[in-house]
Amino acid sequence: MNLLLKPVTKENWEECVSLKVDESQKGFVAENWYSIIEASFEKEFFPTCIYDGDTMIGFLMYDRDPETKRLEVSRFMIDQNHQGRGYGKASMKALLALIKESYGPVDFYTSAEPENEAAIRLYETLGFERTGEIMWDEVVLKVGME
């Protein structure tokens, strides 16, 4: 596995919007095209493609939430054709390393639909803890970047 995180660009956006989650996951994450459009209107939103070598396998977006001012991962998906291979955990580890390198010792947040138990378990294995908050009808989790 040779994971790379690369910004969405005019060269890769079309491939990025063609990535899809499994049918059972569609209610848990916005379409990639929506995230790319959203990021075009927000200064601190960073839409990012996930690659294994030259193959795009997923998408994530991290940002500083305009309302809460928290650093967070607001979108995260692995294409249905690449799920079940450890890419989710490896991609989140790569993102956490990037956040720590770029921002130093900060708290980093995410959220997930309460029914999305697989995502919540994944985040918890990476050190995220539930904050007890519910925002946007989602469970909020936080990890400290020390």
Short mmCIF file of N, CA and C in Angstrom, two decimals:
data_model
loop_
_atom_site.label_atom_id
_atom_site.label_comp_id
_atom_site.label_asym_id
_atom_site.label_seq_id
_atom_site.Cartn_x
_atom_site.Cartn_y
_atom_site.Cartn_z
N MET A 1 0.85 -1.18 0.00
CA MET A 1 0.00 0.00 0.00
C MET A 1 0.90 1.24 0.00
N ASN A 2 0.66 2.11 -0.97
CA ASN A 2 1.42 3.35 -1.11
C ASN A 2 0.44 4.52 -1.13
N LEU A 3 -0.09 4.87 0.06
CA LEU A 3 -1.14 5.89 0.13
C LEU A 3 -0.59 7.30 -0.02
N LEU A 4 -1.31 8.08 -0.80
CA LEU A 4 -0.99 9.49 -1.01
C LEU A 4 -2.28 10.30 -0.90
N LEU A 5 -2.19 11.46 -0.28
CA LEU A 5 -3.30 12.39 -0.22
C LEU A 5 -2.96 13.56 -1.14
N LYS A 6 -3.83 13.80 -2.12
CA LYS A 6 -3.58 14.87 -3.10
C LYS A 6 -4.82 15.75 -3.22
N PRO A 7 -4.62 17.05 -3.36
CA PRO A 7 -5.77 17.94 -3.52
C PRO A 7 -6.58 17.61 -4.78
N VAL A 8 -7.86 17.92 -4.73
CA VAL A 8 -8.68 17.84 -5.93
C VAL A 8 -8.23 18.97 -6.85
N THR A 9 -8.01 18.64 -8.11
CA THR A 9 -7.55 19.62 -9.10
C THR A 9 -8.39 19.50 -10.37
N LYS A 10 -8.11 20.40 -11.31
CA LYS A 10 -8.84 20.30 -12.59
C LYS A 10 -8.47 19.03 -13.34
N GLU A 11 -7.33 18.42 -13.00
CA GLU A 11 -6.93 17.18 -13.67
C GLU A 11 -7.59 15.94 -13.08
N ASN A 12 -8.01 15.97 -11.81
CA ASN A 12 -8.52 14.73 -11.22
C ASN A 12 -9.96 14.81 -10.71
N TRP A 13 -10.62 15.96 -10.82
CA TRP A 13 -11.95 16.09 -10.23
C TRP A 13 -12.98 15.16 -10.86
N GLU A 14 -12.89 14.94 -12.16
CA GLU A 14 -13.88 14.07 -12.81
C GLU A 14 -13.76 12.63 -12.33
N GLU A 15 -12.54 12.17 -12.16
CA GLU A 15 -12.36 10.82 -11.62
C GLU A 15 -12.87 10.77 -10.18
N CYS A 16 -12.63 11.82 -9.44
CA CYS A 16 -13.06 11.89 -8.04
C CYS A 16 -14.58 11.80 -7.92
N VAL A 17 -15.30 12.51 -8.77
CA VAL A 17 -16.77 12.48 -8.66
C VAL A 17 -17.36 11.17 -9.16
N SER A 18 -16.55 10.36 -9.84
CA SER A 18 -17.05 9.06 -10.29
C SER A 18 -16.92 7.98 -9.21
N LEU A 19 -16.20 8.26 -8.12
CA LEU A 19 -16.09 7.30 -7.03
C LEU A 19 -17.44 7.15 -6.35
N LYS A 20 -17.76 5.94 -5.93
CA LYS A 20 -19.05 5.67 -5.30
C LYS A 20 -18.87 4.76 -4.09
N VAL A 21 -19.72 4.97 -3.09
CA VAL A 21 -19.75 4.06 -1.95
C VAL A 21 -20.72 2.93 -2.26
N ASP A 22 -20.67 1.90 -1.45
CA ASP A 22 -21.61 0.80 -1.54
C ASP A 22 -23.03 1.33 -1.33
N GLU A 23 -23.98 0.69 -1.95
CA GLU A 23 -25.39 1.11 -1.86
C GLU A 23 -25.85 1.30 -0.41
N SER A 24 -25.40 0.44 0.49
CA SER A 24 -25.83 0.51 1.89
C SER A 24 -25.25 1.71 2.63
N GLN A 25 -24.27 2.40 2.04
CA GLN A 25 -23.61 3.53 2.68
C GLN A 25 -24.05 4.88 2.13
N LYS A 26 -24.89 4.88 1.12
CA LYS A 26 -25.23 6.13 0.42
C LYS A 26 -25.84 7.20 1.30
N GLY A 27 -26.56 6.85 2.34
CA GLY A 27 -27.17 7.84 3.20
C GLY A 27 -26.21 8.45 4.21
N PHE A 28 -24.98 7.95 4.26
CA PHE A 28 -24.03 8.39 5.28
C PHE A 28 -23.06 9.46 4.82
N VAL A 29 -22.90 9.67 3.53
CA VAL A 29 -21.90 10.63 3.06
C VAL A 29 -22.41 11.36 1.82
N ALA A 30 -22.11 12.64 1.76
CA ALA A 30 -22.51 13.44 0.59
C ALA A 30 -21.73 12.98 -0.63
N GLU A 31 -22.30 13.22 -1.78
CA GLU A 31 -21.60 12.91 -3.03
C GLU A 31 -20.35 13.78 -3.13
N ASN A 32 -19.31 13.25 -3.74
CA ASN A 32 -18.04 13.99 -3.85
C ASN A 32 -18.21 15.30 -4.62
N TRP A 33 -19.04 15.32 -5.64
CA TRP A 33 -19.25 16.56 -6.39
C TRP A 33 -19.79 17.65 -5.49
N TYR A 34 -20.67 17.29 -4.56
CA TYR A 34 -21.24 18.27 -3.65
C TYR A 34 -20.14 18.87 -2.76
N SER A 35 -19.26 18.01 -2.26
CA SER A 35 -18.17 18.49 -1.40
C SER A 35 -17.23 19.41 -2.15
N ILE A 36 -16.94 19.09 -3.39
CA ILE A 36 -16.04 19.93 -4.20
C ILE A 36 -16.67 21.30 -4.44
N ILE A 37 -17.96 21.31 -4.74
CA ILE A 37 -18.65 22.59 -4.92
C ILE A 37 -18.66 23.37 -3.60
N GLU A 38 -18.99 22.70 -2.52
CA GLU A 38 -19.02 23.36 -1.21
C GLU A 38 -17.67 24.00 -0.89
N ALA A 39 -16.60 23.28 -1.16
CA ALA A 39 -15.25 23.79 -0.88
C ALA A 39 -14.91 25.03 -1.71
N SER A 40 -15.52 25.16 -2.87
CA SER A 40 -15.22 26.34 -3.70
C SER A 40 -15.74 27.63 -3.08
N PHE A 41 -16.64 27.51 -2.09
CA PHE A 41 -17.20 28.70 -1.44
C PHE A 41 -16.65 28.93 -0.04
N GLU A 42 -15.80 28.05 0.44
CA GLU A 42 -15.27 28.16 1.80
C GLU A 42 -13.74 28.18 1.75
N LYS A 43 -13.15 29.14 2.42
CA LYS A 43 -11.71 29.34 2.37
C LYS A 43 -10.91 28.18 2.98
N GLU A 44 -11.39 27.63 4.06
CA GLU A 44 -10.61 26.61 4.77
C GLU A 44 -11.21 25.21 4.64
N PHE A 45 -11.70 24.86 3.45
CA PHE A 45 -12.16 23.51 3.13
C PHE A 45 -11.17 22.91 2.15
N PHE A 46 -10.73 21.69 2.42
CA PHE A 46 -9.67 21.08 1.62
C PHE A 46 -10.12 19.72 1.07
N PRO A 47 -10.74 19.70 -0.11
CA PRO A 47 -11.14 18.44 -0.73
C PRO A 47 -9.89 17.70 -1.23
N THR A 48 -9.83 16.42 -0.89
CA THR A 48 -8.59 15.67 -1.06
C THR A 48 -8.88 14.28 -1.61
N CYS A 49 -8.15 13.90 -2.64
CA CYS A 49 -8.26 12.56 -3.20
C CYS A 49 -7.28 11.63 -2.49
N ILE A 50 -7.71 10.40 -2.31
CA ILE A 50 -6.87 9.37 -1.70
C ILE A 50 -6.42 8.43 -2.81
N TYR A 51 -5.12 8.24 -2.90
CA TYR A 51 -4.54 7.37 -3.93
C TYR A 51 -3.77 6.23 -3.29
N ASP A 52 -3.78 5.09 -3.95
CA ASP A 52 -2.82 4.03 -3.68
C ASP A 52 -1.95 3.99 -4.92
N GLY A 53 -0.77 4.57 -4.82
CA GLY A 53 0.07 4.74 -6.00
C GLY A 53 -0.61 5.67 -6.97
N ASP A 54 -0.88 5.19 -8.19
CA ASP A 54 -1.53 6.01 -9.21
C ASP A 54 -3.05 5.80 -9.26
N THR A 55 -3.58 4.93 -8.40
CA THR A 55 -5.00 4.60 -8.44
C THR A 55 -5.76 5.38 -7.38
N MET A 56 -6.75 6.17 -7.82
CA MET A 56 -7.59 6.90 -6.87
C MET A 56 -8.55 5.90 -6.22
N ILE A 57 -8.53 5.86 -4.90
CA ILE A 57 -9.34 4.87 -4.19
C ILE A 57 -10.37 5.51 -3.25
N GLY A 58 -10.29 6.82 -3.04
CA GLY A 58 -11.23 7.44 -2.12
C GLY A 58 -11.12 8.95 -2.12
N PHE A 59 -11.89 9.54 -1.22
CA PHE A 59 -12.00 10.99 -1.11
C PHE A 59 -12.22 11.36 0.34
N LEU A 60 -11.65 12.48 0.74
CA LEU A 60 -11.95 13.05 2.05
C LEU A 60 -11.90 14.56 1.93
N MET A 61 -12.52 15.21 2.88
CA MET A 61 -12.41 16.66 2.95
C MET A 61 -12.24 17.02 4.43
N TYR A 62 -11.20 17.79 4.69
CA TYR A 62 -11.03 18.32 6.03
C TYR A 62 -11.18 19.83 5.96
N ASP A 63 -11.52 20.41 7.09
CA ASP A 63 -11.81 21.84 7.07
C ASP A 63 -11.75 22.41 8.47
N ARG A 64 -11.84 23.73 8.52
CA ARG A 64 -12.11 24.44 9.76
C ARG A 64 -13.57 24.85 9.65
N ASP A 65 -14.40 24.27 10.49
CA ASP A 65 -15.82 24.52 10.41
C ASP A 65 -16.11 26.01 10.64
N PRO A 66 -16.84 26.64 9.72
CA PRO A 66 -17.11 28.08 9.85
C PRO A 66 -17.90 28.43 11.12
N GLU A 67 -18.72 27.51 11.57
CA GLU A 67 -19.56 27.77 12.75
C GLU A 67 -18.81 27.51 14.06
N THR A 68 -18.20 26.34 14.19
CA THR A 68 -17.56 25.95 15.46
C THR A 68 -16.08 26.34 15.53
N LYS A 69 -15.48 26.62 14.37
CA LYS A 69 -14.04 26.93 14.25
C LYS A 69 -13.15 25.72 14.54
N ARG A 70 -13.74 24.54 14.63
CA ARG A 70 -12.97 23.33 14.88
C ARG A 70 -12.37 22.78 13.59
N LEU A 71 -11.18 22.20 13.70
CA LEU A 71 -10.62 21.43 12.59
C LEU A 71 -11.31 20.08 12.59
N GLU A 72 -11.73 19.64 11.41
CA GLU A 72 -12.49 18.40 11.35
C GLU A 72 -12.34 17.73 9.99
N VAL A 73 -12.60 16.43 9.97
CA VAL A 73 -12.79 15.75 8.71
C VAL A 73 -14.31 15.69 8.51
N SER A 74 -14.76 16.33 7.46
CA SER A 74 -16.20 16.44 7.23
C SER A 74 -16.71 15.46 6.19
N ARG A 75 -15.83 14.93 5.37
CA ARG A 75 -16.21 13.91 4.37
C ARG A 75 -15.13 12.86 4.33
N PHE A 76 -15.56 11.62 4.17
CA PHE A 76 -14.61 10.52 4.08
C PHE A 76 -15.29 9.34 3.42
N MET A 77 -14.73 8.88 2.34
CA MET A 77 -15.27 7.71 1.66
C MET A 77 -14.17 6.95 0.94
N ILE A 78 -14.35 5.63 0.89
CA ILE A 78 -13.51 4.75 0.08
C ILE A 78 -14.43 4.17 -0.99
N ASP A 79 -13.98 4.22 -2.23
CA ASP A 79 -14.77 3.71 -3.35
C ASP A 79 -15.16 2.26 -3.10
N GLN A 80 -16.38 1.91 -3.51
CA GLN A 80 -16.91 0.57 -3.28
C GLN A 80 -16.00 -0.54 -3.81
N ASN A 81 -15.25 -0.26 -4.86
CA ASN A 81 -14.37 -1.27 -5.44
C ASN A 81 -13.08 -1.47 -4.66
N HIS A 82 -12.86 -0.64 -3.65
CA HIS A 82 -11.61 -0.72 -2.87
C HIS A 82 -11.86 -0.91 -1.38
N GLN A 83 -13.10 -1.17 -1.00
CA GLN A 83 -13.42 -1.35 0.41
C GLN A 83 -12.99 -2.74 0.89
N GLY A 84 -12.78 -2.84 2.20
CA GLY A 84 -12.43 -4.12 2.80
C GLY A 84 -10.97 -4.49 2.68
N ARG A 85 -10.13 -3.53 2.34
CA ARG A 85 -8.69 -3.80 2.15
C ARG A 85 -7.80 -3.02 3.11
N GLY A 86 -8.41 -2.36 4.10
CA GLY A 86 -7.63 -1.59 5.07
C GLY A 86 -7.38 -0.15 4.66
N TYR A 87 -7.95 0.27 3.55
CA TYR A 87 -7.73 1.64 3.08
C TYR A 87 -8.33 2.69 4.01
N GLY A 88 -9.47 2.39 4.61
CA GLY A 88 -10.11 3.36 5.48
C GLY A 88 -9.22 3.75 6.64
N LYS A 89 -8.74 2.77 7.35
CA LYS A 89 -7.89 3.03 8.51
C LYS A 89 -6.57 3.68 8.09
N ALA A 90 -5.96 3.17 7.04
CA ALA A 90 -4.69 3.72 6.57
C ALA A 90 -4.86 5.17 6.10
N SER A 91 -5.97 5.47 5.44
CA SER A 91 -6.22 6.83 4.96
C SER A 91 -6.41 7.79 6.12
N MET A 92 -7.14 7.37 7.13
CA MET A 92 -7.34 8.23 8.30
C MET A 92 -6.03 8.44 9.05
N LYS A 93 -5.19 7.43 9.13
CA LYS A 93 -3.88 7.60 9.76
C LYS A 93 -3.05 8.62 8.99
N ALA A 94 -3.10 8.56 7.66
CA ALA A 94 -2.37 9.52 6.83
C ALA A 94 -2.91 10.93 7.05
N LEU A 95 -4.23 11.06 7.15
CA LEU A 95 -4.81 12.38 7.39
C LEU A 95 -4.42 12.90 8.76
N LEU A 96 -4.46 12.07 9.78
CA LEU A 96 -4.08 12.51 11.12
C LEU A 96 -2.62 12.96 11.16
N ALA A 97 -1.75 12.27 10.44
CA ALA A 97 -0.34 12.69 10.36
C ALA A 97 -0.23 14.05 9.67
N LEU A 98 -1.00 14.25 8.61
CA LEU A 98 -0.99 15.53 7.90
C LEU A 98 -1.49 16.67 8.80
N ILE A 99 -2.54 16.41 9.54
CA ILE A 99 -3.09 17.43 10.45
C ILE A 99 -2.07 17.78 11.52
N LYS A 100 -1.45 16.78 12.10
CA LYS A 100 -0.46 17.03 13.15
C LYS A 100 0.72 17.84 12.60
N GLU A 101 1.18 17.47 11.40
CA GLU A 101 2.30 18.17 10.77
C GLU A 101 1.93 19.61 10.41
N SER A 102 0.71 19.81 9.93
CA SER A 102 0.29 21.14 9.46
C SER A 102 -0.17 22.07 10.58
N TYR A 103 -0.79 21.50 11.61
CA TYR A 103 -1.43 22.34 12.63
C TYR A 103 -0.86 22.16 14.04
N GLY A 104 -0.02 21.16 14.24
CA GLY A 104 0.55 20.94 15.56
C GLY A 104 -0.40 20.24 16.50
N PRO A 105 -0.22 20.44 17.81
CA PRO A 105 -1.04 19.74 18.81
C PRO A 105 -2.42 20.37 18.97
N VAL A 106 -3.34 19.95 18.14
CA VAL A 106 -4.71 20.48 18.16
C VAL A 106 -5.69 19.33 18.39
N ASP A 107 -6.90 19.68 18.76
CA ASP A 107 -7.98 18.70 18.77
C ASP A 107 -8.54 18.62 17.35
N PHE A 108 -8.84 17.41 16.92
CA PHE A 108 -9.36 17.17 15.57
C PHE A 108 -10.67 16.40 15.71
N TYR A 109 -11.67 16.82 14.98
CA TYR A 109 -13.03 16.31 15.15
C TYR A 109 -13.54 15.59 13.90
N THR A 110 -14.56 14.80 14.11
CA THR A 110 -15.35 14.23 13.04
C THR A 110 -16.73 13.97 13.60
N SER A 111 -17.63 13.54 12.74
CA SER A 111 -18.97 13.15 13.18
C SER A 111 -19.46 12.04 12.27
N ALA A 112 -20.44 11.30 12.78
CA ALA A 112 -21.00 10.19 12.01
C ALA A 112 -22.45 9.99 12.40
N GLU A 113 -23.22 9.54 11.46
CA GLU A 113 -24.60 9.18 11.75
C GLU A 113 -24.59 8.10 12.83
N PRO A 114 -25.47 8.17 13.81
CA PRO A 114 -25.49 7.16 14.87
C PRO A 114 -25.63 5.73 14.34
N GLU A 115 -26.31 5.56 13.21
CA GLU A 115 -26.50 4.23 12.61
C GLU A 115 -25.25 3.72 11.90
N ASN A 116 -24.30 4.60 11.66
CA ASN A 116 -23.08 4.22 10.93
C ASN A 116 -22.05 3.66 11.91
N GLU A 117 -22.38 2.52 12.46
CA GLU A 117 -21.55 1.91 13.49
C GLU A 117 -20.15 1.57 12.99
N ALA A 118 -20.04 1.18 11.73
CA ALA A 118 -18.72 0.83 11.18
C ALA A 118 -17.79 2.05 11.19
N ALA A 119 -18.30 3.22 10.81
CA ALA A 119 -17.47 4.43 10.81
C ALA A 119 -17.09 4.81 12.23
N ILE A 120 -18.04 4.74 13.14
CA ILE A 120 -17.74 5.11 14.53
C ILE A 120 -16.68 4.18 15.11
N ARG A 121 -16.80 2.88 14.84
CA ARG A 121 -15.78 1.91 15.30
C ARG A 121 -14.41 2.24 14.71
N LEU A 122 -14.38 2.56 13.42
CA LEU A 122 -13.12 2.92 12.78
C LEU A 122 -12.49 4.11 13.48
N TYR A 123 -13.25 5.17 13.67
CA TYR A 123 -12.72 6.36 14.33
C TYR A 123 -12.22 6.04 15.74
N GLU A 124 -12.97 5.23 16.47
CA GLU A 124 -12.56 4.88 17.83
C GLU A 124 -11.27 4.06 17.85
N THR A 125 -11.06 3.21 16.86
CA THR A 125 -9.79 2.45 16.82
C THR A 125 -8.60 3.36 16.56
N LEU A 126 -8.87 4.56 16.03
CA LEU A 126 -7.81 5.52 15.74
C LEU A 126 -7.62 6.54 16.88
N GLY A 127 -8.31 6.34 17.98
CA GLY A 127 -8.14 7.21 19.13
C GLY A 127 -9.20 8.27 19.31
N PHE A 128 -10.15 8.37 18.38
CA PHE A 128 -11.25 9.32 18.54
C PHE A 128 -12.13 8.85 19.69
N GLU A 129 -12.64 9.81 20.44
CA GLU A 129 -13.58 9.51 21.52
C GLU A 129 -14.84 10.34 21.33
N ARG A 130 -15.95 9.76 21.71
CA ARG A 130 -17.22 10.48 21.62
C ARG A 130 -17.20 11.64 22.60
N THR A 131 -17.64 12.80 22.15
CA THR A 131 -17.66 13.98 23.01
C THR A 131 -18.95 14.09 23.81
N GLY A 132 -19.96 13.34 23.42
CA GLY A 132 -21.27 13.47 24.04
C GLY A 132 -22.17 14.46 23.31
N GLU A 133 -21.61 15.17 22.35
CA GLU A 133 -22.38 16.14 21.57
C GLU A 133 -23.08 15.44 20.40
N ILE A 134 -24.19 16.02 20.01
CA ILE A 134 -24.86 15.64 18.77
C ILE A 134 -24.97 16.93 17.95
N MET A 135 -24.37 16.92 16.77
CA MET A 135 -24.47 18.07 15.86
C MET A 135 -24.92 17.55 14.50
N TRP A 136 -25.83 18.28 13.89
CA TRP A 136 -26.36 17.87 12.58
C TRP A 136 -26.93 16.45 12.65
N ASP A 137 -27.49 16.08 13.80
CA ASP A 137 -28.04 14.74 14.06
C ASP A 137 -26.97 13.66 14.00
N GLU A 138 -25.71 14.03 14.21
CA GLU A 138 -24.60 13.08 14.16
C GLU A 138 -23.85 13.07 15.49
N VAL A 139 -23.26 11.92 15.78
CA VAL A 139 -22.39 11.74 16.95
C VAL A 139 -21.07 12.44 16.68
N VAL A 140 -20.60 13.28 17.60
CA VAL A 140 -19.35 14.01 17.44
C VAL A 140 -18.25 13.25 18.16
N LEU A 141 -17.10 13.10 17.47
CA LEU A 141 -15.94 12.44 18.04
C LEU A 141 -14.73 13.38 17.94
N LYS A 142 -13.77 13.20 18.85
CA LYS A 142 -12.59 14.07 18.89
C LYS A 142 -11.37 13.23 19.22
N VAL A 143 -10.25 13.62 18.62
CA VAL A 143 -8.95 13.03 18.97
C VAL A 143 -7.98 14.20 19.21
N GLY A 144 -7.15 14.07 20.21
CA GLY A 144 -6.13 15.06 20.48
C GLY A 144 -4.87 14.74 19.71
N MET A 145 -4.33 15.73 19.04
CA MET A 145 -3.10 15.54 18.24
C MET A 145 -1.91 15.97 19.10
N GLU A 146 -1.35 15.06 19.84
CA GLU A 146 -0.23 15.40 20.73
C GLU A 146 1.08 14.93 20.16
#
